[in-house]
mmCIF file of C-alpha atoms in Angstrom:
data_model
loop_
_atom_site.group_PDB
_atom_site.id
_atom_site.type_symbol
_atom_site.label_atom_id
_atom_site.label_comp_id
_atom_site.label_asym_id
_atom_site.label_seq_id
_atom_site.Cartn_x
_atom_site.Cartn_y
_atom_site.Cartn_z
ATOM 1 C CA MET R 1 -104.765 -91.988 54.767
ATOM 2 C CA THR R 2 -106.897 -95.133 54.752
ATOM 3 C CA ASP R 3 -106.387 -98.040 57.092
ATOM 4 C CA ASN R 4 -105.706 -101.228 55.125
ATOM 5 C CA SER R 5 -105.464 -103.542 58.129
ATOM 6 C CA ASN R 6 -108.569 -105.492 57.040
ATOM 7 C CA TRP R 7 -107.312 -105.920 53.469
ATOM 8 C CA HIS R 8 -105.705 -109.289 52.737
ATOM 9 C CA GLY R 9 -104.946 -109.006 49.014
ATOM 10 C CA GLU R 10 -101.590 -108.812 47.277
ATOM 11 C CA GLU R 11 -99.708 -105.515 47.525
ATOM 12 C CA ARG R 12 -98.807 -104.960 43.864
ATOM 13 C CA ARG R 13 -96.642 -101.953 44.553
ATOM 14 C CA GLN R 14 -94.238 -104.156 46.481
ATOM 15 C CA THR R 15 -94.182 -107.155 44.143
ATOM 16 C CA PRO R 16 -91.469 -107.279 41.492
ATOM 17 C CA ARG R 17 -92.602 -106.831 37.903
ATOM 18 C CA LYS R 18 -91.240 -110.217 36.859
ATOM 19 C CA GLY R 19 -93.558 -111.905 39.360
ATOM 20 C CA ASP R 20 -96.688 -110.267 37.998
ATOM 21 C CA ARG R 21 -98.730 -112.557 35.713
ATOM 22 C CA LEU R 22 -100.107 -109.683 33.625
ATOM 23 C CA TYR R 23 -96.590 -108.376 33.036
ATOM 24 C CA ARG R 24 -95.473 -111.817 31.804
ATOM 25 C CA ILE R 25 -98.496 -112.016 29.469
ATOM 26 C CA VAL R 26 -97.654 -108.583 28.056
ATOM 27 C CA GLU R 27 -94.040 -109.670 27.489
ATOM 28 C CA ILE R 28 -95.139 -112.833 25.663
ATOM 29 C CA LEU R 29 -97.671 -110.941 23.532
ATOM 30 C CA ASN R 30 -95.029 -108.343 22.695
ATOM 31 C CA ILE R 31 -92.743 -111.088 21.397
ATOM 32 C CA CYS R 32 -95.676 -112.589 19.456
ATOM 33 C CA CYS R 33 -96.320 -109.191 17.820
ATOM 34 C CA TRP R 34 -92.754 -109.075 16.548
ATOM 35 C CA LEU R 35 -92.899 -112.698 15.347
ATOM 36 C CA VAL R 36 -96.099 -111.997 13.390
ATOM 37 C CA PHE R 37 -94.416 -108.946 11.852
ATOM 38 C CA LEU R 38 -91.396 -111.087 10.937
ATOM 39 C CA ALA R 39 -93.731 -113.599 9.271
ATOM 40 C CA ALA R 40 -95.321 -110.709 7.347
ATOM 41 C CA LEU R 41 -91.873 -109.623 6.158
ATOM 42 C CA ILE R 42 -91.162 -113.131 4.875
ATOM 43 C CA VAL R 43 -94.497 -113.248 3.023
ATOM 44 C CA PHE R 44 -93.782 -109.746 1.662
ATOM 45 C CA HIS R 45 -90.501 -110.987 0.204
ATOM 46 C CA TYR R 46 -92.304 -113.633 -1.843
ATOM 47 C CA ALA R 47 -95.382 -111.529 -2.686
ATOM 48 C CA ARG R 48 -93.694 -108.427 -4.065
ATOM 49 C CA PRO R 49 -92.825 -107.952 -7.723
ATOM 50 C CA GLU R 50 -89.408 -109.297 -8.669
ATOM 51 C CA LEU R 51 -86.619 -106.932 -9.612
ATOM 52 C CA ILE R 52 -85.673 -107.679 -13.198
ATOM 53 C CA SER R 53 -82.096 -106.587 -13.782
ATOM 54 C CA GLY R 54 -80.526 -105.733 -17.105
ATOM 55 C CA VAL R 55 -78.628 -109.023 -17.177
ATOM 56 C CA GLN R 56 -81.844 -110.976 -16.683
ATOM 57 C CA GLU R 57 -83.479 -108.998 -19.459
ATOM 58 C CA TYR R 58 -80.493 -109.568 -21.777
ATOM 59 C CA TRP R 59 -80.510 -113.333 -21.179
ATOM 60 C CA GLY R 60 -84.290 -113.494 -21.543
ATOM 61 C CA ILE R 61 -84.958 -114.628 -17.977
ATOM 62 C CA ASN R 62 -88.542 -113.858 -17.096
ATOM 63 C CA GLY R 63 -89.556 -112.347 -13.787
ATOM 64 C CA ARG R 64 -92.832 -111.447 -12.181
ATOM 65 C CA ASP R 65 -93.536 -107.726 -12.492
ATOM 66 C CA SER R 66 -96.721 -107.683 -10.413
ATOM 67 C CA TRP R 67 -97.756 -108.696 -6.910
ATOM 68 C CA ALA R 68 -98.427 -112.397 -6.329
ATOM 69 C CA GLN R 69 -102.181 -112.463 -5.850
ATOM 70 C CA SER R 70 -102.061 -115.690 -3.839
ATOM 71 C CA LEU R 71 -99.793 -114.081 -1.213
ATOM 72 C CA THR R 72 -101.203 -110.556 -1.091
ATOM 73 C CA LEU R 73 -104.234 -111.412 1.028
ATOM 74 C CA PRO R 74 -102.233 -113.448 3.598
ATOM 75 C CA LEU R 75 -99.751 -110.573 3.812
ATOM 76 C CA LEU R 76 -102.501 -108.061 4.529
ATOM 77 C CA MET R 77 -104.106 -110.437 7.032
ATOM 78 C CA LEU R 78 -100.797 -110.871 8.885
ATOM 79 C CA LEU R 79 -100.321 -107.104 9.056
ATOM 80 C CA VAL R 80 -103.877 -106.512 10.297
ATOM 81 C CA PHE R 81 -103.462 -109.275 12.904
ATOM 82 C CA CYS R 82 -100.183 -107.684 14.005
ATOM 83 C CA LEU R 83 -101.938 -104.322 14.286
ATOM 84 C CA MET R 84 -104.730 -105.796 16.421
ATOM 85 C CA LEU R 85 -102.300 -107.732 18.632
ATOM 86 C CA THR R 86 -100.159 -104.628 19.119
ATOM 87 C CA SER R 87 -103.276 -102.677 20.117
ATOM 88 C CA VAL R 88 -104.148 -105.347 22.700
ATOM 89 C CA VAL R 89 -100.627 -105.117 24.127
ATOM 90 C CA PHE R 90 -100.979 -101.324 24.323
ATOM 91 C CA VAL R 91 -104.177 -101.670 26.347
ATOM 92 C CA LEU R 92 -102.635 -104.260 28.669
ATOM 93 C CA ARG R 93 -99.483 -102.170 29.173
ATOM 94 C CA ARG R 94 -101.623 -99.161 30.006
ATOM 95 C CA LYS R 95 -103.448 -101.209 32.610
ATOM 96 C CA ARG R 96 -100.204 -102.552 34.081
ATOM 97 C CA ASN R 97 -97.736 -99.658 33.904
ATOM 98 C CA ARG R 98 -98.533 -97.300 36.727
ATOM 99 C CA ARG R 99 -95.179 -96.953 38.423
ATOM 100 C CA LYS R 100 -92.609 -94.282 37.717
ATOM 101 C CA ARG R 101 -89.937 -96.839 36.971
ATOM 102 C CA ASP R 102 -92.080 -98.806 34.474
ATOM 103 C CA PHE R 103 -90.733 -98.758 30.957
ATOM 104 C CA PHE R 104 -92.141 -96.580 28.188
ATOM 105 C CA GLY R 105 -92.327 -99.395 25.609
ATOM 106 C CA ILE R 106 -90.843 -97.580 22.625
ATOM 107 C CA ASN R 107 -90.601 -100.846 20.668
ATOM 108 C CA LEU R 108 -94.404 -101.072 20.499
ATOM 109 C CA TYR R 109 -94.686 -97.535 19.148
ATOM 110 C CA PHE R 110 -92.034 -98.389 16.570
ATOM 111 C CA LEU R 111 -93.855 -101.610 15.604
ATOM 112 C CA LEU R 112 -97.193 -99.816 15.407
ATOM 113 C CA ALA R 113 -95.725 -97.173 13.087
ATOM 114 C CA LEU R 114 -94.095 -99.841 10.897
ATOM 115 C CA VAL R 115 -97.297 -101.853 10.584
ATOM 116 C CA ILE R 116 -99.445 -98.815 9.743
ATOM 117 C CA ILE R 117 -96.952 -97.579 7.151
ATOM 118 C CA ALA R 118 -96.656 -101.084 5.662
ATOM 119 C CA LEU R 119 -100.437 -101.472 5.450
ATOM 120 C CA LEU R 120 -100.878 -98.101 3.752
ATOM 121 C CA TRP R 121 -97.970 -98.640 1.346
ATOM 122 C CA ILE R 122 -98.901 -102.187 0.350
ATOM 123 C CA THR R 123 -102.557 -101.266 -0.085
ATOM 124 C CA ALA R 124 -101.551 -98.375 -2.356
ATOM 125 C CA GLN R 125 -99.128 -100.582 -4.328
ATOM 126 C CA VAL R 126 -101.564 -103.446 -4.821
ATOM 127 C CA SER R 127 -104.511 -101.218 -5.732
ATOM 128 C CA GLY R 128 -102.268 -99.180 -8.059
ATOM 129 C CA SER R 129 -101.034 -102.234 -9.937
ATOM 130 C CA SER R 130 -104.502 -103.713 -10.488
#
Protein backbone atom coordinates (compact mmCIF):
# COMPACT_ATOMS: atom_id res chain seq x y z
CA MET A 1 0.00 0.00 0.00
CA THR A 2 1.38 3.41 -0.96
CA ASP A 3 1.32 6.42 1.29
CA ASN A 4 -0.61 9.27 -0.35
CA SER A 5 -0.07 11.81 2.42
CA ASN A 6 1.99 14.07 0.13
CA TRP A 7 -0.60 13.96 -2.67
CA HIS A 8 -2.92 16.97 -2.82
CA GLY A 9 -4.98 16.21 -5.93
CA GLU A 10 -8.66 15.36 -6.19
CA GLU A 11 -9.70 11.86 -5.11
CA ARG A 12 -11.83 10.82 -8.10
CA ARG A 13 -13.01 7.62 -6.51
CA GLN A 14 -14.83 9.62 -3.87
CA THR A 15 -16.30 12.34 -6.09
CA PRO A 16 -19.80 11.80 -7.46
CA ARG A 17 -20.07 11.17 -11.19
CA LYS A 18 -22.29 14.20 -11.72
CA GLY A 19 -19.52 16.45 -10.40
CA ASP A 20 -16.92 15.16 -12.83
CA ARG A 21 -16.34 17.49 -15.81
CA LEU A 22 -15.39 14.65 -18.17
CA TYR A 23 -18.58 12.79 -17.28
CA ARG A 24 -20.66 15.90 -18.09
CA ILE A 25 -18.85 16.30 -21.43
CA VAL A 26 -19.56 12.66 -22.28
CA GLU A 27 -23.25 13.15 -21.41
CA ILE A 28 -23.50 16.24 -23.63
CA LEU A 29 -21.69 14.54 -26.52
CA ASN A 30 -23.96 11.51 -26.16
CA ILE A 31 -27.00 13.75 -26.54
CA CYS A 32 -25.35 15.47 -29.53
CA CYS A 33 -24.80 12.05 -31.17
CA TRP A 34 -28.51 11.29 -30.93
CA LEU A 35 -29.46 14.76 -32.21
CA VAL A 36 -27.19 14.35 -35.25
CA PHE A 37 -28.78 10.95 -35.90
CA LEU A 38 -32.24 12.52 -35.62
CA ALA A 39 -31.19 15.17 -38.15
CA ALA A 40 -29.99 12.37 -40.45
CA LEU A 41 -33.38 10.68 -40.14
CA ILE A 42 -35.13 13.90 -41.16
CA VAL A 43 -32.83 14.32 -44.18
CA PHE A 44 -33.40 10.63 -45.03
CA HIS A 45 -37.15 11.23 -45.12
CA TYR A 46 -36.75 13.90 -47.80
CA ALA A 47 -33.92 12.19 -49.71
CA ARG A 48 -35.44 8.76 -50.21
CA PRO A 49 -37.55 7.80 -53.21
CA GLU A 50 -41.25 8.53 -52.78
CA LEU A 51 -43.73 5.71 -52.46
CA ILE A 52 -46.09 5.95 -55.41
CA SER A 53 -49.37 4.30 -54.49
CA GLY A 54 -51.93 2.90 -56.90
CA VAL A 55 -54.24 5.85 -56.33
CA GLN A 56 -51.47 8.29 -57.21
CA GLU A 57 -50.71 6.31 -60.33
CA TYR A 58 -54.41 6.21 -61.31
CA TRP A 59 -54.82 9.97 -60.89
CA GLY A 60 -51.55 10.65 -62.72
CA ILE A 61 -49.78 12.21 -59.75
CA ASN A 62 -46.05 12.07 -60.33
CA GLY A 63 -43.60 11.05 -57.64
CA ARG A 64 -39.86 10.80 -57.42
CA ASP A 65 -38.70 7.21 -57.86
CA SER A 66 -35.00 7.84 -57.21
CA TRP A 67 -32.90 9.33 -54.43
CA ALA A 68 -32.70 13.13 -54.29
CA GLN A 69 -29.13 13.79 -55.33
CA SER A 70 -29.02 17.15 -53.55
CA LEU A 71 -29.79 15.49 -50.19
CA THR A 72 -27.86 12.24 -50.51
CA LEU A 73 -24.44 13.74 -49.79
CA PRO A 74 -25.63 15.70 -46.71
CA LEU A 75 -27.30 12.53 -45.44
CA LEU A 76 -24.10 10.53 -45.78
CA MET A 77 -22.09 13.35 -44.20
CA LEU A 78 -24.46 13.48 -41.20
CA LEU A 79 -24.17 9.72 -40.73
CA VAL A 80 -20.37 9.78 -40.97
CA PHE A 81 -20.22 12.69 -38.51
CA CYS A 82 -22.50 10.76 -36.15
CA LEU A 83 -20.22 7.73 -36.47
CA MET A 84 -17.12 9.80 -35.66
CA LEU A 85 -18.81 11.57 -32.74
CA THR A 86 -20.03 8.25 -31.34
CA SER A 87 -16.48 6.88 -31.59
CA VAL A 88 -15.17 9.89 -29.65
CA VAL A 89 -17.77 9.29 -26.95
CA PHE A 90 -16.72 5.63 -26.78
CA VAL A 91 -13.10 6.64 -26.19
CA LEU A 92 -14.06 9.19 -23.54
CA ARG A 93 -16.37 6.72 -21.76
CA ARG A 94 -13.58 4.16 -21.74
CA LYS A 95 -11.28 6.70 -20.14
CA ARG A 96 -13.90 7.69 -17.55
CA ASN A 97 -15.70 4.46 -16.64
CA ARG A 98 -13.49 2.54 -14.29
CA ARG A 99 -15.82 1.88 -11.39
CA LYS A 100 -17.96 -1.20 -10.94
CA ARG A 101 -21.11 0.86 -10.66
CA ASP A 102 -20.47 2.86 -13.86
CA PHE A 103 -23.03 2.27 -16.56
CA PHE A 104 -22.44 0.05 -19.58
CA GLY A 105 -23.75 2.60 -22.12
CA ILE A 106 -25.92 0.30 -24.21
CA ASN A 107 -27.46 3.29 -26.02
CA LEU A 108 -24.11 4.05 -27.69
CA TYR A 109 -23.76 0.47 -28.92
CA PHE A 110 -27.30 0.67 -30.27
CA LEU A 111 -26.58 4.01 -31.98
CA LEU A 112 -23.31 2.71 -33.42
CA ALA A 113 -25.08 -0.33 -34.88
CA LEU A 114 -27.86 1.84 -36.34
CA VAL A 115 -25.42 4.26 -37.96
CA ILE A 116 -23.27 1.50 -39.48
CA ILE A 117 -26.31 -0.34 -40.83
CA ALA A 118 -27.76 2.92 -42.20
CA LEU A 119 -24.48 3.83 -43.90
CA LEU A 120 -24.14 0.41 -45.52
CA TRP A 121 -27.80 0.28 -46.60
CA ILE A 122 -27.95 3.81 -48.00
CA THR A 123 -24.64 3.39 -49.81
CA ALA A 124 -25.92 0.18 -51.40
CA GLN A 125 -29.26 1.80 -52.33
CA VAL A 126 -27.73 4.93 -53.84
CA SER A 127 -25.02 3.07 -55.77
CA GLY A 128 -27.60 0.51 -56.95
CA SER A 129 -29.97 3.15 -58.29
CA SER A 130 -27.29 5.06 -60.21
